[in-house]
């Protein structure tokens, strides 16, 4: 392990502290989505949030870049309470890649330029350091830049999605079921890319997945979430091979819960 890697592992990037989320319907009825959620995500590491469908996983990561605000508790980014940060500026530091890749009209280069366009910043050229760096990170050839983005395969679109999120250098990358729409070989290749990005860029990755195989292969730290509560946390090997909670043991015993496509 390199000295840089050791430093990354000791740097706390995101701290979720006693977070709760309550939603109200049109009649004012309350529904509790999350209760007393606490965990840390460190720089240069992948934190995987796993659990059954409807357990609150996607709701949780939406809170981390303020697509929604918690009802209780707080979320700290690099020692700053995110509620004190402008949401647009926050999302430059915390990038999110959704489950289904979305491509804007135009070429791959147009899509990679989109974050600069939205910020009224100069657009990088196809041979610019930013574009070359991000293509290398997501394992895409420069030849792809001129292709129409919406004609790409799902795997290629997901890599462009990742590149678009990474091109402006975020501190944190949120991934919501990034491999669920992909076949297993394509998903495995993307998982390796995510691992490389985390280690090479020192990004803190928070990954939501129902796929225990993916979590076991890629994550440094695992959070098991069910019914809006954290039931167990720890290193993936320990949790997946010797679970302590009844909930995680039940989840591991039901292949229908941890394979295939799920939404939370």
PDB file of C-alpha atoms in Angstrom:
ATOM      1  CA  UNK A   1       0.000   0.000   0.000  1.00  0.00           C
ATOM      2  CA  UNK A   2       1.364   3.386  -0.953  1.00  0.00           C
ATOM      3  CA  UNK A   3       1.726   6.310   1.443  1.00  0.00           C
ATOM      4  CA  UNK A   4      -0.891   8.250  -0.562  1.00  0.00           C
ATOM      5  CA  UNK A   5      -3.337   5.400  -0.117  1.00  0.00           C
ATOM      6  CA  UNK A   6      -2.700   5.334   3.641  1.00  0.00           C
ATOM      7  CA  UNK A   7      -3.392   9.071   3.837  1.00  0.00           C
ATOM      8  CA  UNK A   8      -6.627   8.659   1.863  1.00  0.00           C
ATOM      9  CA  UNK A   9      -7.831   5.922   4.205  1.00  0.00           C
ATOM     10  CA  UNK A  10      -7.391   8.193   7.208  1.00  0.00           C
ATOM     11  CA  UNK A  11      -9.251  11.161   5.704  1.00  0.00           C
ATOM     12  CA  UNK A  12     -12.913  11.432   6.635  1.00  0.00           C
ATOM     13  CA  UNK A  13     -14.863  12.895   3.732  1.00  0.00           C
ATOM     14  CA  UNK A  14     -18.574  12.389   4.487  1.00  0.00           C
ATOM     15  CA  UNK A  15     -20.115  11.925   7.901  1.00  0.00           C
ATOM     16  CA  UNK A  16     -23.814  11.110   8.215  1.00  0.00           C
ATOM     17  CA  UNK A  17     -24.880  11.832  11.784  1.00  0.00           C
ATOM     18  CA  UNK A  18     -28.199  10.619  13.253  1.00  0.00           C
ATOM     19  CA  UNK A  19     -30.112  11.417  10.066  1.00  0.00           C
ATOM     20  CA  UNK A  20     -33.841  10.867   9.839  1.00  0.00           C
ATOM     21  CA  UNK A  21     -36.293  11.506   7.012  1.00  0.00           C
ATOM     22  CA  UNK A  22     -40.059  11.885   7.312  1.00  0.00           C
ATOM     23  CA  UNK A  23     -42.278  12.602   4.325  1.00  0.00           C
ATOM     24  CA  UNK A  24     -45.848  13.891   4.293  1.00  0.00           C
ATOM     25  CA  UNK A  25     -48.529  12.999   1.775  1.00  0.00           C
ATOM     26  CA  UNK A  26     -51.162  15.408   0.473  1.00  0.00           C
ATOM     27  CA  UNK A  27     -53.364  14.765   3.484  1.00  0.00           C
ATOM     28  CA  UNK A  28     -50.483  15.480   5.850  1.00  0.00           C
ATOM     29  CA  UNK A  29     -49.985  11.872   6.887  1.00  0.00           C
ATOM     30  CA  UNK A  30     -46.408  11.143   7.967  1.00  0.00           C
ATOM     31  CA  UNK A  31     -44.297   8.298   6.619  1.00  0.00           C
ATOM     32  CA  UNK A  32     -40.938   7.607   8.213  1.00  0.00           C
ATOM     33  CA  UNK A  33     -38.358   6.778   5.528  1.00  0.00           C
ATOM     34  CA  UNK A  34     -35.097   6.822   7.522  1.00  0.00           C
ATOM     35  CA  UNK A  35     -34.393   6.644  11.255  1.00  0.00           C
ATOM     36  CA  UNK A  36     -31.167   7.561  13.100  1.00  0.00           C
ATOM     37  CA  UNK A  37     -28.748   6.862  10.236  1.00  0.00           C
ATOM     38  CA  UNK A  38     -25.047   7.298  11.077  1.00  0.00           C
ATOM     39  CA  UNK A  39     -21.977   6.208   9.102  1.00  0.00           C
ATOM     40  CA  UNK A  40     -18.731   7.617   7.691  1.00  0.00           C
ATOM     41  CA  UNK A  41     -17.286   7.519   4.168  1.00  0.00           C
ATOM     42  CA  UNK A  42     -13.563   8.071   3.730  1.00  0.00           C
ATOM     43  CA  UNK A  43     -11.494   9.467   0.885  1.00  0.00           C
ATOM     44  CA  UNK A  44     -10.170   6.834  -1.494  1.00  0.00           C
ATOM     45  CA  UNK A  45     -12.646   4.216  -0.274  1.00  0.00           C
ATOM     46  CA  UNK A  46     -15.915   2.726  -1.527  1.00  0.00           C
ATOM     47  CA  UNK A  47     -18.781   2.629   0.948  1.00  0.00           C
ATOM     48  CA  UNK A  48     -21.559   0.309  -0.238  1.00  0.00           C
ATOM     49  CA  UNK A  49     -25.114   0.724   1.051  1.00  0.00           C
ATOM     50  CA  UNK A  50     -27.008  -2.521   0.514  1.00  0.00           C
ATOM     51  CA  UNK A  51     -30.413  -3.831   1.462  1.00  0.00           C
ATOM     52  CA  UNK A  52     -33.789  -4.939   0.145  1.00  0.00           C
ATOM     53  CA  UNK A  53     -36.036  -2.963  -2.144  1.00  0.00           C
ATOM     54  CA  UNK A  54     -37.854  -0.123  -0.396  1.00  0.00           C
ATOM     55  CA  UNK A  55     -35.383   0.032   2.491  1.00  0.00           C
ATOM     56  CA  UNK A  56     -34.437   3.676   1.947  1.00  0.00           C
ATOM     57  CA  UNK A  57     -31.106   3.315   0.115  1.00  0.00           C
ATOM     58  CA  UNK A  58     -31.807   5.733  -2.742  1.00  0.00           C
ATOM     59  CA  UNK A  59     -33.542   8.176  -0.392  1.00  0.00           C
ATOM     60  CA  UNK A  60     -30.409   8.231   1.734  1.00  0.00           C
ATOM     61  CA  UNK A  61     -27.996   9.180  -1.035  1.00  0.00           C
ATOM     62  CA  UNK A  62     -30.412  11.826  -2.317  1.00  0.00           C
ATOM     63  CA  UNK A  63     -29.900  13.561   1.025  1.00  0.00           C
ATOM     64  CA  UNK A  64     -26.126  13.615   0.603  1.00  0.00           C
ATOM     65  CA  UNK A  65     -26.228  16.058  -2.316  1.00  0.00           C
ATOM     66  CA  UNK A  66     -29.405  17.823  -1.176  1.00  0.00           C
ATOM     67  CA  UNK A  67     -31.913  16.563  -3.697  1.00  0.00           C
ATOM     68  CA  UNK A  68     -33.881  16.351  -0.449  1.00  0.00           C
ATOM     69  CA  UNK A  69     -33.083  17.578   3.065  1.00  0.00           C
ATOM     70  CA  UNK A  70     -33.147  15.423   6.203  1.00  0.00           C
ATOM     71  CA  UNK A  71     -35.821  15.932   8.841  1.00  0.00           C
ATOM     72  CA  UNK A  72     -33.334  15.339  11.654  1.00  0.00           C
ATOM     73  CA  UNK A  73     -29.575  14.998  12.022  1.00  0.00           C
ATOM     74  CA  UNK A  74     -26.879  16.423   9.789  1.00  0.00           C
ATOM     75  CA  UNK A  75     -24.488  15.499   6.974  1.00  0.00           C
ATOM     76  CA  UNK A  76     -20.904  16.769   7.011  1.00  0.00           C
ATOM     77  CA  UNK A  77     -18.741  17.142   3.903  1.00  0.00           C
ATOM     78  CA  UNK A  78     -15.053  17.632   4.648  1.00  0.00           C
ATOM     79  CA  UNK A  79     -15.896  19.218   8.036  1.00  0.00           C
ATOM     80  CA  UNK A  80     -18.683  21.453   6.643  1.00  0.00           C
ATOM     81  CA  UNK A  81     -22.403  20.993   7.304  1.00  0.00           C
ATOM     82  CA  UNK A  82     -23.936  20.651   3.832  1.00  0.00           C
ATOM     83  CA  UNK A  83     -26.987  22.675   4.898  1.00  0.00           C
ATOM     84  CA  UNK A  84     -24.698  25.723   4.966  1.00  0.00           C
ATOM     85  CA  UNK A  85     -23.571  25.173   1.371  1.00  0.00           C
ATOM     86  CA  UNK A  86     -25.306  26.408  -1.761  1.00  0.00           C
ATOM     87  CA  UNK A  87     -26.888  23.284  -3.339  1.00  0.00           C
ATOM     88  CA  UNK A  88     -25.436  24.035  -6.784  1.00  0.00           C
ATOM     89  CA  UNK A  89     -21.940  24.468  -5.355  1.00  0.00           C
ATOM     90  CA  UNK A  90     -22.422  21.358  -3.221  1.00  0.00           C
ATOM     91  CA  UNK A  91     -23.238  19.302  -6.326  1.00  0.00           C
ATOM     92  CA  UNK A  92     -19.947  20.358  -7.878  1.00  0.00           C
ATOM     93  CA  UNK A  93     -18.248  18.674  -4.926  1.00  0.00           C
ATOM     94  CA  UNK A  94     -20.656  15.730  -4.657  1.00  0.00           C
ATOM     95  CA  UNK A  95     -21.505  14.257  -8.058  1.00  0.00           C
ATOM     96  CA  UNK A  96     -24.322  11.746  -8.527  1.00  0.00           C
ATOM     97  CA  UNK A  97     -24.753   9.091 -11.201  1.00  0.00           C
ATOM     98  CA  UNK A  98     -28.276   7.734 -11.436  1.00  0.00           C
ATOM     99  CA  UNK A  99     -29.318   4.148 -12.033  1.00  0.00           C
ATOM    100  CA  UNK A 100     -30.320   4.602 -15.672  1.00  0.00           C
ATOM    101  CA  UNK A 101     -27.734   6.465 -17.769  1.00  0.00           C
ATOM    102  CA  UNK A 102     -29.062   9.654 -19.351  1.00  0.00           C
ATOM    103  CA  UNK A 103     -27.459  11.064 -22.461  1.00  0.00           C
ATOM    104  CA  UNK A 104     -28.068  14.608 -23.656  1.00  0.00           C
ATOM    105  CA  UNK A 105     -28.553  15.126 -27.377  1.00  0.00           C
ATOM    106  CA  UNK A 106     -25.306  15.398 -29.310  1.00  0.00           C
ATOM    107  CA  UNK A 107     -21.964  13.650 -29.215  1.00  0.00           C
ATOM    108  CA  UNK A 108     -20.042  12.129 -26.355  1.00  0.00           C
ATOM    109  CA  UNK A 109     -17.884  15.260 -26.303  1.00  0.00           C
ATOM    110  CA  UNK A 110     -21.033  17.401 -26.032  1.00  0.00           C
ATOM    111  CA  UNK A 111     -22.080  15.332 -23.023  1.00  0.00           C
ATOM    112  CA  UNK A 112     -18.679  15.654 -21.348  1.00  0.00           C
ATOM    113  CA  UNK A 113     -18.821  19.413 -21.896  1.00  0.00           C
ATOM    114  CA  UNK A 114     -22.290  19.734 -20.352  1.00  0.00           C
ATOM    115  CA  UNK A 115     -21.107  20.532 -16.771  1.00  0.00           C
ATOM    116  CA  UNK A 116     -18.947  23.386 -18.101  1.00  0.00           C
ATOM    117  CA  UNK A 117     -21.849  24.696 -20.181  1.00  0.00           C
ATOM    118  CA  UNK A 118     -24.162  24.732 -17.159  1.00  0.00           C
ATOM    119  CA  UNK A 119     -21.587  26.723 -15.187  1.00  0.00           C
ATOM    120  CA  UNK A 120     -20.886  29.164 -18.015  1.00  0.00           C
ATOM    121  CA  UNK A 121     -17.265  28.048 -18.086  1.00  0.00           C
ATOM    122  CA  UNK A 122     -15.022  27.647 -21.180  1.00  0.00           C
ATOM    123  CA  UNK A 123     -15.690  24.338 -22.930  1.00  0.00           C
ATOM    124  CA  UNK A 124     -12.760  21.910 -23.039  1.00  0.00           C
ATOM    125  CA  UNK A 125     -11.484  20.844 -26.463  1.00  0.00           C
ATOM    126  CA  UNK A 126     -11.493  17.189 -27.468  1.00  0.00           C
ATOM    127  CA  UNK A 127      -7.753  16.971 -26.844  1.00  0.00           C
ATOM    128  CA  UNK A 128      -7.771  18.925 -23.585  1.00  0.00           C
ATOM    129  CA  UNK A 129      -6.195  17.465 -20.413  1.00  0.00           C
ATOM    130  CA  UNK A 130      -9.621  17.249 -18.732  1.00  0.00           C
ATOM    131  CA  UNK A 131     -11.141  15.192 -21.550  1.00  0.00           C
ATOM    132  CA  UNK A 132      -8.094  12.945 -21.970  1.00  0.00           C
ATOM    133  CA  UNK A 133      -7.913  12.307 -18.228  1.00  0.00           C
ATOM    134  CA  UNK A 134     -11.564  11.386 -17.845  1.00  0.00           C
ATOM    135  CA  UNK A 135     -11.591   9.099 -20.899  1.00  0.00           C
ATOM    136  CA  UNK A 136      -8.653   7.228 -19.430  1.00  0.00           C
ATOM    137  CA  UNK A 137     -10.367   6.986 -16.052  1.00  0.00           C
ATOM    138  CA  UNK A 138     -13.538   5.443 -17.497  1.00  0.00           C
ATOM    139  CA  UNK A 139     -11.668   3.285 -20.027  1.00  0.00           C
ATOM    140  CA  UNK A 140     -13.035   4.855 -23.210  1.00  0.00           C
ATOM    141  CA  UNK A 141     -11.098   5.508 -26.408  1.00  0.00           C
ATOM    142  CA  UNK A 142     -10.794   9.089 -27.727  1.00  0.00           C
ATOM    143  CA  UNK A 143     -12.387   7.742 -30.922  1.00  0.00           C
ATOM    144  CA  UNK A 144     -15.738   7.715 -29.118  1.00  0.00           C
ATOM    145  CA  UNK A 145     -15.875  11.501 -28.670  1.00  0.00           C
ATOM    146  CA  UNK A 146     -17.511  12.176 -32.036  1.00  0.00           C
ATOM    147  CA  UNK A 147     -20.165   9.487 -31.768  1.00  0.00           C
ATOM    148  CA  UNK A 148     -23.786  10.311 -31.009  1.00  0.00           C
ATOM    149  CA  UNK A 149     -24.153   9.602 -27.298  1.00  0.00           C
ATOM    150  CA  UNK A 150     -27.634   8.112 -27.546  1.00  0.00           C
ATOM    151  CA  UNK A 151     -26.456   5.446 -30.016  1.00  0.00           C
ATOM    152  CA  UNK A 152     -23.968   3.944 -27.544  1.00  0.00           C
ATOM    153  CA  UNK A 153     -24.474   0.658 -25.747  1.00  0.00           C
ATOM    154  CA  UNK A 154     -25.772   0.804 -22.168  1.00  0.00           C
ATOM    155  CA  UNK A 155     -22.320  -0.014 -20.846  1.00  0.00           C
ATOM    156  CA  UNK A 156     -20.742   2.776 -22.882  1.00  0.00           C
ATOM    157  CA  UNK A 157     -23.451   5.222 -21.807  1.00  0.00           C
ATOM    158  CA  UNK A 158     -22.844   4.393 -18.155  1.00  0.00           C
ATOM    159  CA  UNK A 159     -19.116   5.064 -18.645  1.00  0.00           C
ATOM    160  CA  UNK A 160     -19.888   8.416 -20.307  1.00  0.00           C
ATOM    161  CA  UNK A 161     -22.223   9.151 -17.380  1.00  0.00           C
ATOM    162  CA  UNK A 162     -19.340   8.470 -14.999  1.00  0.00           C
ATOM    163  CA  UNK A 163     -16.994  10.610 -17.059  1.00  0.00           C
ATOM    164  CA  UNK A 164     -19.429  13.514 -17.089  1.00  0.00           C
ATOM    165  CA  UNK A 165     -19.685  13.323 -13.296  1.00  0.00           C
ATOM    166  CA  UNK A 166     -15.909  13.134 -12.837  1.00  0.00           C
ATOM    167  CA  UNK A 167     -14.690  15.705 -15.339  1.00  0.00           C
ATOM    168  CA  UNK A 168     -14.898  18.643 -12.924  1.00  0.00           C
ATOM    169  CA  UNK A 169     -13.111  16.797 -10.099  1.00  0.00           C
ATOM    170  CA  UNK A 170     -15.720  16.102  -7.381  1.00  0.00           C
ATOM    171  CA  UNK A 171     -14.663  15.011  -3.900  1.00  0.00           C
ATOM    172  CA  UNK A 172     -17.501  12.491  -3.578  1.00  0.00           C
ATOM    173  CA  UNK A 173     -19.172  10.265  -6.165  1.00  0.00           C
ATOM    174  CA  UNK A 174     -22.673   8.918  -5.438  1.00  0.00           C
ATOM    175  CA  UNK A 175     -23.693   5.872  -7.492  1.00  0.00           C
ATOM    176  CA  UNK A 176     -27.280   4.599  -7.447  1.00  0.00           C
ATOM    177  CA  UNK A 177     -27.407   0.987  -8.722  1.00  0.00           C
ATOM    178  CA  UNK A 178     -24.819   1.701 -11.452  1.00  0.00           C
ATOM    179  CA  UNK A 179     -24.714  -1.846 -12.822  1.00  0.00           C
ATOM    180  CA  UNK A 180     -28.373  -2.882 -12.528  1.00  0.00           C
ATOM    181  CA  UNK A 181     -29.174  -2.259 -16.215  1.00  0.00           C
ATOM    182  CA  UNK A 182     -26.020  -4.033 -17.419  1.00  0.00           C
ATOM    183  CA  UNK A 183     -25.279  -7.693 -18.109  1.00  0.00           C
ATOM    184  CA  UNK A 184     -22.880  -9.337 -15.675  1.00  0.00           C
ATOM    185  CA  UNK A 185     -19.629  -9.075 -17.721  1.00  0.00           C
ATOM    186  CA  UNK A 186     -20.301  -5.397 -18.518  1.00  0.00           C
ATOM    187  CA  UNK A 187     -21.244  -4.733 -14.904  1.00  0.00           C
ATOM    188  CA  UNK A 188     -18.057  -6.414 -13.677  1.00  0.00           C
ATOM    189  CA  UNK A 189     -15.935  -4.261 -15.988  1.00  0.00           C
ATOM    190  CA  UNK A 190     -17.686  -1.131 -14.735  1.00  0.00           C
ATOM    191  CA  UNK A 191     -17.127  -2.239 -11.136  1.00  0.00           C
ATOM    192  CA  UNK A 192     -13.384  -2.498 -11.794  1.00  0.00           C
ATOM    193  CA  UNK A 193     -13.471   0.980 -13.331  1.00  0.00           C
ATOM    194  CA  UNK A 194     -15.169   2.361 -10.202  1.00  0.00           C
ATOM    195  CA  UNK A 195     -12.476   0.723  -8.043  1.00  0.00           C
ATOM    196  CA  UNK A 196      -9.736   2.297 -10.176  1.00  0.00           C
ATOM    197  CA  UNK A 197     -11.377   5.741 -10.056  1.00  0.00           C
ATOM    198  CA  UNK A 198     -11.608   5.574  -6.279  1.00  0.00           C
ATOM    199  CA  UNK A 199      -7.960   4.653  -5.827  1.00  0.00           C
ATOM    200  CA  UNK A 200      -6.414   6.807  -8.554  1.00  0.00           C
ATOM    201  CA  UNK A 201      -8.433   9.967  -7.899  1.00  0.00           C
ATOM    202  CA  UNK A 202      -8.817   9.689  -4.124  1.00  0.00           C
ATOM    203  CA  UNK A 203     -12.568  10.122  -4.547  1.00  0.00           C
ATOM    204  CA  UNK A 204     -14.928   8.979  -1.806  1.00  0.00           C
ATOM    205  CA  UNK A 205     -17.445   6.668  -3.498  1.00  0.00           C
ATOM    206  CA  UNK A 206     -20.828   5.925  -1.921  1.00  0.00           C
ATOM    207  CA  UNK A 207     -22.453   3.093  -3.819  1.00  0.00           C
ATOM    208  CA  UNK A 208     -26.085   2.010  -3.469  1.00  0.00           C
ATOM    209  CA  UNK A 209     -26.715  -1.531  -4.646  1.00  0.00           C
ATOM    210  CA  UNK A 210     -28.904  -4.564  -4.046  1.00  0.00           C
ATOM    211  CA  UNK A 211     -26.134  -6.700  -5.601  1.00  0.00           C
ATOM    212  CA  UNK A 212     -24.130  -8.355  -2.826  1.00  0.00           C
ATOM    213  CA  UNK A 213     -21.687  -9.766  -5.370  1.00  0.00           C
ATOM    214  CA  UNK A 214     -20.848  -6.235  -6.544  1.00  0.00           C
ATOM    215  CA  UNK A 215     -20.560  -4.966  -2.977  1.00  0.00           C
ATOM    216  CA  UNK A 216     -18.310  -7.837  -1.978  1.00  0.00           C
ATOM    217  CA  UNK A 217     -15.999  -7.314  -4.953  1.00  0.00           C
ATOM    218  CA  UNK A 218     -15.625  -3.544  -4.748  1.00  0.00           C
ATOM    219  CA  UNK A 219     -16.462  -2.095  -1.320  1.00  0.00           C
ATOM    220  CA  UNK A 220     -14.125  -1.230   1.548  1.00  0.00           C
ATOM    221  CA  UNK A 221     -17.000  -0.719   3.974  1.00  0.00           C
ATOM    222  CA  UNK A 222     -20.561  -2.003   3.923  1.00  0.00           C
ATOM    223  CA  UNK A 223     -23.741  -0.548   5.431  1.00  0.00           C
ATOM    224  CA  UNK A 224     -26.759  -2.854   5.570  1.00  0.00           C
ATOM    225  CA  UNK A 225     -30.001  -0.841   5.499  1.00  0.00           C
ATOM    226  CA  UNK A 226     -33.452  -2.326   5.966  1.00  0.00           C
ATOM    227  CA  UNK A 227     -36.729  -0.689   6.909  1.00  0.00           C
ATOM    228  CA  UNK A 228     -35.060   2.716   6.982  1.00  0.00           C
ATOM    229  CA  UNK A 229     -32.586   1.682   9.697  1.00  0.00           C
ATOM    230  CA  UNK A 230     -28.972   0.545   9.652  1.00  0.00           C
ATOM    231  CA  UNK A 231     -28.966  -3.039  10.860  1.00  0.00           C
ATOM    232  CA  UNK A 232     -25.261  -3.808  10.521  1.00  0.00           C
ATOM    233  CA  UNK A 233     -22.003  -2.216   9.334  1.00  0.00           C
ATOM    234  CA  UNK A 234     -18.456  -3.379   8.751  1.00  0.00           C
ATOM    235  CA  UNK A 235     -16.026  -4.892   6.272  1.00  0.00           C
ATOM    236  CA  UNK A 236     -17.857  -6.746   3.469  1.00  0.00           C
ATOM    237  CA  UNK A 237     -16.076 -10.071   4.103  1.00  0.00           C
ATOM    238  CA  UNK A 238     -17.099 -10.142   7.730  1.00  0.00           C
ATOM    239  CA  UNK A 239     -20.676  -9.067   7.168  1.00  0.00           C
ATOM    240  CA  UNK A 240     -21.381 -11.277   4.174  1.00  0.00           C
ATOM    241  CA  UNK A 241     -19.741 -14.388   5.634  1.00  0.00           C
ATOM    242  CA  UNK A 242     -20.688 -13.987   9.297  1.00  0.00           C
ATOM    243  CA  UNK A 243     -23.716 -11.664   9.643  1.00  0.00           C
ATOM    244  CA  UNK A 244     -24.831 -10.850  13.165  1.00  0.00           C
ATOM    245  CA  UNK A 245     -28.276  -9.377  12.547  1.00  0.00           C
ATOM    246  CA  UNK A 246     -31.400 -11.422  11.858  1.00  0.00           C
ATOM    247  CA  UNK A 247     -32.232  -9.024   9.026  1.00  0.00           C
ATOM    248  CA  UNK A 248     -28.962  -9.503   7.134  1.00  0.00           C
ATOM    249  CA  UNK A 249     -29.035 -13.292   7.627  1.00  0.00           C
ATOM    250  CA  UNK A 250     -32.539 -13.353   6.158  1.00  0.00           C
ATOM    251  CA  UNK A 251     -31.497 -11.139   3.247  1.00  0.00           C
ATOM    252  CA  UNK A 252     -28.500 -13.340   2.442  1.00  0.00           C
ATOM    253  CA  UNK A 253     -30.693 -16.447   2.525  1.00  0.00           C
ATOM    254  CA  UNK A 254     -33.123 -15.047  -0.071  1.00  0.00           C
ATOM    255  CA  UNK A 255     -31.500 -14.973  -3.548  1.00  0.00           C
ATOM    256  CA  UNK A 256     -34.538 -13.151  -4.922  1.00  0.00           C
ATOM    257  CA  UNK A 257     -33.695 -10.137  -2.752  1.00  0.00           C
ATOM    258  CA  UNK A 258     -30.036  -9.750  -3.701  1.00  0.00           C
ATOM    259  CA  UNK A 259     -30.083 -10.581  -7.402  1.00  0.00           C
ATOM    260  CA  UNK A 260     -31.787  -8.873 -10.305  1.00  0.00           C
ATOM    261  CA  UNK A 261     -33.111  -5.311 -10.502  1.00  0.00           C
ATOM    262  CA  UNK A 262     -34.512  -3.570  -7.416  1.00  0.00           C
ATOM    263  CA  UNK A 263     -35.387  -0.006  -6.578  1.00  0.00           C
ATOM    264  CA  UNK A 264     -35.359   1.627  -3.149  1.00  0.00           C
TER     265      UNK A 264
END
